[in-house]
Amino acid sequence: MIRKLIALLLVSAFALAFSACVYDGPPKDDGTPAPEAHSGEFVSEHGSITFKGDGRSAVIDFDEELAAITGLPAGLHSAEYSFMANTPPHRYDTRWDRANELKITVGDVSYVFGNYMGRTSSETVAIYAYPEDGGVLDLIFEKKGN
């Protein structure tokens, strides 16, 4: 009986010590230099995003279909954006090369797009949205002039 109690206490202590070692924070800095913020107009079949180069502000011009899916307004609007790392249960602002989400906000309306890591680059923003009727809407915004 005492051996079982000691074994149970040891297992409990080990589990507690191990859980304290689990990292629960933003993506760790691997020492690589941060890429420059997107700048310029990026165009897709559903509209455009013009990034102002400051890593926060943009102008969107989405068509009616994308507006209906996201709740963001159609047409030309000033917006704020942030690339994020969704590491449940948390979300953190991060560099676009480490992000798996892109949040766009116009006024008090926000939509979080999925971001295709590895397909988003300085020349392409590859994101996706989820229509209410199911499926996935892939969006590839290519930098204009390339």
mmCIF file with all atom_site columns, C-alpha atoms in Angstrom:
data_model
loop_
_atom_site.group_PDB
_atom_site.id
_atom_site.type_symbol
_atom_site.label_atom_id
_atom_site.label_alt_id
_atom_site.label_comp_id
_atom_site.label_asym_id
_atom_site.label_entity_id
_atom_site.label_seq_id
_atom_site.pdbx_PDB_ins_code
_atom_site.Cartn_x
_atom_site.Cartn_y
_atom_site.Cartn_z
_atom_site.occupancy
_atom_site.B_iso_or_equiv
_atom_site.pdbx_formal_charge
_atom_site.auth_seq_id
_atom_site.auth_comp_id
_atom_site.auth_asym_id
_atom_site.auth_atom_id
_atom_site.pdbx_PDB_model_num
ATOM 1   C CA . MET A 1 1   ? 0.000   0.000  0.000   1.00 0.00 ? 1   MET A CA 1
ATOM 2   C CA . ILE A 1 2   ? 2.798   2.419  0.918   1.00 0.00 ? 2   ILE A CA 1
ATOM 3   C CA . ARG A 1 3   ? 4.646   1.557  -2.296  1.00 0.00 ? 3   ARG A CA 1
ATOM 4   C CA . LYS A 1 4   ? 1.540   2.363  -4.339  1.00 0.00 ? 4   LYS A CA 1
ATOM 5   C CA . LEU A 1 5   ? 1.138   5.670  -2.504  1.00 0.00 ? 5   LEU A CA 1
ATOM 6   C CA . ILE A 1 6   ? 4.786   6.577  -3.069  1.00 0.00 ? 6   ILE A CA 1
ATOM 7   C CA . ALA A 1 7   ? 4.521   5.606  -6.745  1.00 0.00 ? 7   ALA A CA 1
ATOM 8   C CA . LEU A 1 8   ? 1.360   7.706  -7.098  1.00 0.00 ? 8   LEU A CA 1
ATOM 9   C CA . LEU A 1 9   ? 3.052   10.692 -5.442  1.00 0.00 ? 9   LEU A CA 1
ATOM 10  C CA . LEU A 1 10  ? 6.117   10.325 -7.695  1.00 0.00 ? 10  LEU A CA 1
ATOM 11  C CA . VAL A 1 11  ? 3.970   10.126 -10.840 1.00 0.00 ? 11  VAL A CA 1
ATOM 12  C CA . SER A 1 12  ? 1.963   13.146 -9.702  1.00 0.00 ? 12  SER A CA 1
ATOM 13  C CA . ALA A 1 13  ? 5.117   15.137 -8.953  1.00 0.00 ? 13  ALA A CA 1
ATOM 14  C CA . PHE A 1 14  ? 6.581   14.213 -12.347 1.00 0.00 ? 14  PHE A CA 1
ATOM 15  C CA . ALA A 1 15  ? 3.370   15.205 -14.153 1.00 0.00 ? 15  ALA A CA 1
ATOM 16  C CA . LEU A 1 16  ? 3.264   18.527 -12.315 1.00 0.00 ? 16  LEU A CA 1
ATOM 17  C CA . ALA A 1 17  ? 6.925   19.231 -13.069 1.00 0.00 ? 17  ALA A CA 1
ATOM 18  C CA . PHE A 1 18  ? 6.451   18.309 -16.753 1.00 0.00 ? 18  PHE A CA 1
ATOM 19  C CA . SER A 1 19  ? 3.371   20.522 -17.164 1.00 0.00 ? 19  SER A CA 1
ATOM 20  C CA . ALA A 1 20  ? 5.338   23.476 -15.806 1.00 0.00 ? 20  ALA A CA 1
ATOM 21  C CA . CYS A 1 21  ? 7.863   22.978 -18.639 1.00 0.00 ? 21  CYS A CA 1
ATOM 22  C CA . VAL A 1 22  ? 5.295   23.264 -21.448 1.00 0.00 ? 22  VAL A CA 1
ATOM 23  C CA . TYR A 1 23  ? 5.729   26.597 -23.245 1.00 0.00 ? 23  TYR A CA 1
ATOM 24  C CA . ASP A 1 24  ? 2.465   28.522 -23.516 1.00 0.00 ? 24  ASP A CA 1
ATOM 25  C CA . GLY A 1 25  ? 3.457   31.796 -25.133 1.00 0.00 ? 25  GLY A CA 1
ATOM 26  C CA . PRO A 1 26  ? 3.930   33.529 -28.446 1.00 0.00 ? 26  PRO A CA 1
ATOM 27  C CA . PRO A 1 27  ? 6.142   31.961 -31.109 1.00 0.00 ? 27  PRO A CA 1
ATOM 28  C CA . LYS A 1 28  ? 9.735   32.072 -29.943 1.00 0.00 ? 28  LYS A CA 1
ATOM 29  C CA . ASP A 1 29  ? 12.206  34.296 -31.776 1.00 0.00 ? 29  ASP A CA 1
ATOM 30  C CA . ASP A 1 30  ? 14.549  32.073 -33.750 1.00 0.00 ? 30  ASP A CA 1
ATOM 31  C CA . GLY A 1 31  ? 16.960  34.941 -34.387 1.00 0.00 ? 31  GLY A CA 1
ATOM 32  C CA . THR A 1 32  ? 16.155  35.346 -38.068 1.00 0.00 ? 32  THR A CA 1
ATOM 33  C CA . PRO A 1 33  ? 15.639  38.919 -39.241 1.00 0.00 ? 33  PRO A CA 1
ATOM 34  C CA . ALA A 1 34  ? 12.021  39.992 -39.595 1.00 0.00 ? 34  ALA A CA 1
ATOM 35  C CA . PRO A 1 35  ? 10.843  40.454 -43.176 1.00 0.00 ? 35  PRO A CA 1
ATOM 36  C CA . GLU A 1 36  ? 9.692   43.895 -44.259 1.00 0.00 ? 36  GLU A CA 1
ATOM 37  C CA . ALA A 1 37  ? 6.002   44.648 -43.910 1.00 0.00 ? 37  ALA A CA 1
ATOM 38  C CA . HIS A 1 38  ? 3.914   44.239 -47.045 1.00 0.00 ? 38  HIS A CA 1
ATOM 39  C CA . SER A 1 39  ? 3.715   47.367 -49.146 1.00 0.00 ? 39  SER A CA 1
ATOM 40  C CA . GLY A 1 40  ? 1.742   48.112 -52.294 1.00 0.00 ? 40  GLY A CA 1
ATOM 41  C CA . GLU A 1 41  ? -1.382  46.788 -53.947 1.00 0.00 ? 41  GLU A CA 1
ATOM 42  C CA . PHE A 1 42  ? -2.098  43.048 -53.891 1.00 0.00 ? 42  PHE A CA 1
ATOM 43  C CA . VAL A 1 43  ? -4.881  41.877 -56.221 1.00 0.00 ? 43  VAL A CA 1
ATOM 44  C CA . SER A 1 44  ? -7.083  38.775 -56.394 1.00 0.00 ? 44  SER A CA 1
ATOM 45  C CA . GLU A 1 45  ? -10.238 37.834 -58.280 1.00 0.00 ? 45  GLU A CA 1
ATOM 46  C CA . HIS A 1 46  ? -12.257 39.083 -55.267 1.00 0.00 ? 46  HIS A CA 1
ATOM 47  C CA . GLY A 1 47  ? -10.683 42.503 -54.868 1.00 0.00 ? 47  GLY A CA 1
ATOM 48  C CA . SER A 1 48  ? -7.520  44.045 -53.520 1.00 0.00 ? 48  SER A CA 1
ATOM 49  C CA . ILE A 1 49  ? -5.593  44.899 -50.383 1.00 0.00 ? 49  ILE A CA 1
ATOM 50  C CA . THR A 1 50  ? -3.257  47.880 -50.520 1.00 0.00 ? 50  THR A CA 1
ATOM 51  C CA . PHE A 1 51  ? -0.748  47.608 -47.701 1.00 0.00 ? 51  PHE A CA 1
ATOM 52  C CA . LYS A 1 52  ? 0.738   50.913 -46.596 1.00 0.00 ? 52  LYS A CA 1
ATOM 53  C CA . GLY A 1 53  ? 4.081   49.423 -45.518 1.00 0.00 ? 53  GLY A CA 1
ATOM 54  C CA . ASP A 1 54  ? 3.700   50.172 -41.800 1.00 0.00 ? 54  ASP A CA 1
ATOM 55  C CA . GLY A 1 55  ? 2.626   46.660 -40.770 1.00 0.00 ? 55  GLY A CA 1
ATOM 56  C CA . ARG A 1 56  ? -0.807  47.850 -39.566 1.00 0.00 ? 56  ARG A CA 1
ATOM 57  C CA . SER A 1 57  ? -2.823  49.897 -42.062 1.00 0.00 ? 57  SER A CA 1
ATOM 58  C CA . ALA A 1 58  ? -4.259  49.030 -45.441 1.00 0.00 ? 58  ALA A CA 1
ATOM 59  C CA . VAL A 1 59  ? -7.027  49.871 -47.853 1.00 0.00 ? 59  VAL A CA 1
ATOM 60  C CA . ILE A 1 60  ? -9.301  47.020 -48.891 1.00 0.00 ? 60  ILE A CA 1
ATOM 61  C CA . ASP A 1 61  ? -11.527 46.867 -51.963 1.00 0.00 ? 61  ASP A CA 1
ATOM 62  C CA . PHE A 1 62  ? -13.489 43.610 -51.717 1.00 0.00 ? 62  PHE A CA 1
ATOM 63  C CA . ASP A 1 63  ? -16.243 42.423 -54.046 1.00 0.00 ? 63  ASP A CA 1
ATOM 64  C CA . GLU A 1 64  ? -19.775 41.594 -52.868 1.00 0.00 ? 64  GLU A CA 1
ATOM 65  C CA . GLU A 1 65  ? -19.073 37.847 -52.592 1.00 0.00 ? 65  GLU A CA 1
ATOM 66  C CA . LEU A 1 66  ? -16.094 38.252 -50.262 1.00 0.00 ? 66  LEU A CA 1
ATOM 67  C CA . ALA A 1 67  ? -17.925 40.932 -48.275 1.00 0.00 ? 67  ALA A CA 1
ATOM 68  C CA . ALA A 1 68  ? -20.897 38.582 -47.769 1.00 0.00 ? 68  ALA A CA 1
ATOM 69  C CA . ILE A 1 69  ? -18.634 35.772 -46.529 1.00 0.00 ? 69  ILE A CA 1
ATOM 70  C CA . THR A 1 70  ? -16.573 37.907 -44.143 1.00 0.00 ? 70  THR A CA 1
ATOM 71  C CA . GLY A 1 71  ? -18.997 40.576 -42.973 1.00 0.00 ? 71  GLY A CA 1
ATOM 72  C CA . LEU A 1 72  ? -16.430 43.195 -44.028 1.00 0.00 ? 72  LEU A CA 1
ATOM 73  C CA . PRO A 1 73  ? -17.826 45.922 -46.279 1.00 0.00 ? 73  PRO A CA 1
ATOM 74  C CA . ALA A 1 74  ? -17.685 45.728 -50.063 1.00 0.00 ? 74  ALA A CA 1
ATOM 75  C CA . GLY A 1 75  ? -15.875 48.465 -51.941 1.00 0.00 ? 75  GLY A CA 1
ATOM 76  C CA . LEU A 1 76  ? -13.032 50.747 -50.950 1.00 0.00 ? 76  LEU A CA 1
ATOM 77  C CA . HIS A 1 77  ? -12.398 51.111 -47.182 1.00 0.00 ? 77  HIS A CA 1
ATOM 78  C CA . SER A 1 78  ? -9.541  51.967 -44.829 1.00 0.00 ? 78  SER A CA 1
ATOM 79  C CA . ALA A 1 79  ? -8.621  48.980 -42.687 1.00 0.00 ? 79  ALA A CA 1
ATOM 80  C CA . GLU A 1 80  ? -6.266  47.791 -39.992 1.00 0.00 ? 80  GLU A CA 1
ATOM 81  C CA . TYR A 1 81  ? -4.652  44.387 -40.224 1.00 0.00 ? 81  TYR A CA 1
ATOM 82  C CA . SER A 1 82  ? -2.432  42.074 -38.241 1.00 0.00 ? 82  SER A CA 1
ATOM 83  C CA . PHE A 1 83  ? -0.816  38.765 -38.987 1.00 0.00 ? 83  PHE A CA 1
ATOM 84  C CA . MET A 1 84  ? -1.316  36.405 -36.071 1.00 0.00 ? 84  MET A CA 1
ATOM 85  C CA . ALA A 1 85  ? -0.115  33.102 -34.697 1.00 0.00 ? 85  ALA A CA 1
ATOM 86  C CA . ASN A 1 86  ? -3.033  31.078 -33.413 1.00 0.00 ? 86  ASN A CA 1
ATOM 87  C CA . THR A 1 87  ? -1.514  28.822 -30.779 1.00 0.00 ? 87  THR A CA 1
ATOM 88  C CA . PRO A 1 88  ? -4.569  27.665 -28.816 1.00 0.00 ? 88  PRO A CA 1
ATOM 89  C CA . PRO A 1 89  ? -5.683  28.823 -26.435 1.00 0.00 ? 89  PRO A CA 1
ATOM 90  C CA . HIS A 1 90  ? -3.959  32.090 -27.417 1.00 0.00 ? 90  HIS A CA 1
ATOM 91  C CA . ARG A 1 91  ? -3.582  34.370 -30.449 1.00 0.00 ? 91  ARG A CA 1
ATOM 92  C CA . TYR A 1 92  ? -0.559  36.617 -30.837 1.00 0.00 ? 92  TYR A CA 1
ATOM 93  C CA . ASP A 1 93  ? 0.449   39.303 -33.325 1.00 0.00 ? 93  ASP A CA 1
ATOM 94  C CA . THR A 1 94  ? 3.482   38.042 -35.192 1.00 0.00 ? 94  THR A CA 1
ATOM 95  C CA . ARG A 1 95  ? 5.524   38.462 -38.354 1.00 0.00 ? 95  ARG A CA 1
ATOM 96  C CA . TRP A 1 96  ? 3.768   37.526 -41.590 1.00 0.00 ? 96  TRP A CA 1
ATOM 97  C CA . ASP A 1 97  ? 6.283   34.744 -42.236 1.00 0.00 ? 97  ASP A CA 1
ATOM 98  C CA . ARG A 1 98  ? 5.251   33.023 -38.982 1.00 0.00 ? 98  ARG A CA 1
ATOM 99  C CA . ALA A 1 99  ? 1.514   33.710 -39.103 1.00 0.00 ? 99  ALA A CA 1
ATOM 100 C CA . ASN A 1 100 ? -1.272  31.245 -39.676 1.00 0.00 ? 100 ASN A CA 1
ATOM 101 C CA . GLU A 1 101 ? -4.000  33.912 -39.630 1.00 0.00 ? 101 GLU A CA 1
ATOM 102 C CA . LEU A 1 102 ? -4.634  37.395 -41.010 1.00 0.00 ? 102 LEU A CA 1
ATOM 103 C CA . LYS A 1 103 ? -7.084  39.622 -39.161 1.00 0.00 ? 103 LYS A CA 1
ATOM 104 C CA . ILE A 1 104 ? -8.607  42.545 -41.086 1.00 0.00 ? 104 ILE A CA 1
ATOM 105 C CA . THR A 1 105 ? -10.678 45.173 -39.265 1.00 0.00 ? 105 THR A CA 1
ATOM 106 C CA . VAL A 1 106 ? -12.832 47.905 -40.775 1.00 0.00 ? 106 VAL A CA 1
ATOM 107 C CA . GLY A 1 107 ? -14.439 50.074 -38.096 1.00 0.00 ? 107 GLY A CA 1
ATOM 108 C CA . ASP A 1 108 ? -15.869 47.673 -35.532 1.00 0.00 ? 108 ASP A CA 1
ATOM 109 C CA . VAL A 1 109 ? -16.058 44.683 -37.903 1.00 0.00 ? 109 VAL A CA 1
ATOM 110 C CA . SER A 1 110 ? -13.221 42.146 -37.988 1.00 0.00 ? 110 SER A CA 1
ATOM 111 C CA . TYR A 1 111 ? -12.672 38.928 -39.876 1.00 0.00 ? 111 TYR A CA 1
ATOM 112 C CA . VAL A 1 112 ? -9.903  36.415 -39.293 1.00 0.00 ? 112 VAL A CA 1
ATOM 113 C CA . PHE A 1 113 ? -8.711  34.701 -42.467 1.00 0.00 ? 113 PHE A CA 1
ATOM 114 C CA . GLY A 1 114 ? -6.618  31.571 -42.395 1.00 0.00 ? 114 GLY A CA 1
ATOM 115 C CA . ASN A 1 115 ? -3.116  32.245 -43.750 1.00 0.00 ? 115 ASN A CA 1
ATOM 116 C CA . TYR A 1 116 ? -1.274  29.633 -45.777 1.00 0.00 ? 116 TYR A CA 1
ATOM 117 C CA . MET A 1 117 ? 2.122   29.535 -44.104 1.00 0.00 ? 117 MET A CA 1
ATOM 118 C CA . GLY A 1 118 ? 4.818   29.039 -46.695 1.00 0.00 ? 118 GLY A CA 1
ATOM 119 C CA . ARG A 1 119 ? 2.637   30.386 -49.509 1.00 0.00 ? 119 ARG A CA 1
ATOM 120 C CA . THR A 1 120 ? 2.492   33.960 -48.225 1.00 0.00 ? 120 THR A CA 1
ATOM 121 C CA . SER A 1 121 ? 5.556   35.926 -49.266 1.00 0.00 ? 121 SER A CA 1
ATOM 122 C CA . SER A 1 122 ? 6.609   39.502 -49.960 1.00 0.00 ? 122 SER A CA 1
ATOM 123 C CA . GLU A 1 123 ? 4.877   39.143 -53.361 1.00 0.00 ? 123 GLU A CA 1
ATOM 124 C CA . THR A 1 124 ? 1.841   37.017 -52.433 1.00 0.00 ? 124 THR A CA 1
ATOM 125 C CA . VAL A 1 125 ? -0.713  36.910 -49.630 1.00 0.00 ? 125 VAL A CA 1
ATOM 126 C CA . ALA A 1 126 ? -2.349  33.478 -49.629 1.00 0.00 ? 126 ALA A CA 1
ATOM 127 C CA . ILE A 1 127 ? -5.357  33.342 -47.298 1.00 0.00 ? 127 ILE A CA 1
ATOM 128 C CA . TYR A 1 128 ? -8.689  31.552 -47.052 1.00 0.00 ? 128 TYR A CA 1
ATOM 129 C CA . ALA A 1 129 ? -12.190 32.196 -45.746 1.00 0.00 ? 129 ALA A CA 1
ATOM 130 C CA . TYR A 1 130 ? -15.022 29.903 -44.714 1.00 0.00 ? 130 TYR A CA 1
ATOM 131 C CA . PRO A 1 131 ? -18.375 30.543 -46.447 1.00 0.00 ? 131 PRO A CA 1
ATOM 132 C CA . GLU A 1 132 ? -21.433 29.766 -44.312 1.00 0.00 ? 132 GLU A CA 1
ATOM 133 C CA . ASP A 1 133 ? -22.628 27.176 -46.816 1.00 0.00 ? 133 ASP A CA 1
ATOM 134 C CA . GLY A 1 134 ? -19.432 25.179 -46.270 1.00 0.00 ? 134 GLY A CA 1
ATOM 135 C CA . GLY A 1 135 ? -16.167 24.691 -48.044 1.00 0.00 ? 135 GLY A CA 1
ATOM 136 C CA . VAL A 1 136 ? -13.198 27.000 -48.254 1.00 0.00 ? 136 VAL A CA 1
ATOM 137 C CA . LEU A 1 137 ? -12.669 30.072 -50.429 1.00 0.00 ? 137 LEU A CA 1
ATOM 138 C CA . ASP A 1 138 ? -8.989  30.260 -51.395 1.00 0.00 ? 138 ASP A CA 1
ATOM 139 C CA . LEU A 1 139 ? -7.741  33.802 -51.980 1.00 0.00 ? 139 LEU A CA 1
ATOM 140 C CA . ILE A 1 140 ? -4.408  34.533 -53.624 1.00 0.00 ? 140 ILE A CA 1
ATOM 141 C CA . PHE A 1 141 ? -3.533  38.233 -53.593 1.00 0.00 ? 141 PHE A CA 1
ATOM 142 C CA . GLU A 1 142 ? -0.580  38.902 -55.917 1.00 0.00 ? 142 GLU A CA 1
ATOM 143 C CA . LYS A 1 143 ? 1.472   42.086 -55.726 1.00 0.00 ? 143 LYS A CA 1
ATOM 144 C CA . LYS A 1 144 ? 0.505   44.320 -58.628 1.00 0.00 ? 144 LYS A CA 1
ATOM 145 C CA . GLY A 1 145 ? 3.282   45.130 -61.063 1.00 0.00 ? 145 GLY A CA 1
ATOM 146 C CA . ASN A 1 146 ? 5.107   41.802 -60.771 1.00 0.00 ? 146 ASN A CA 1
#
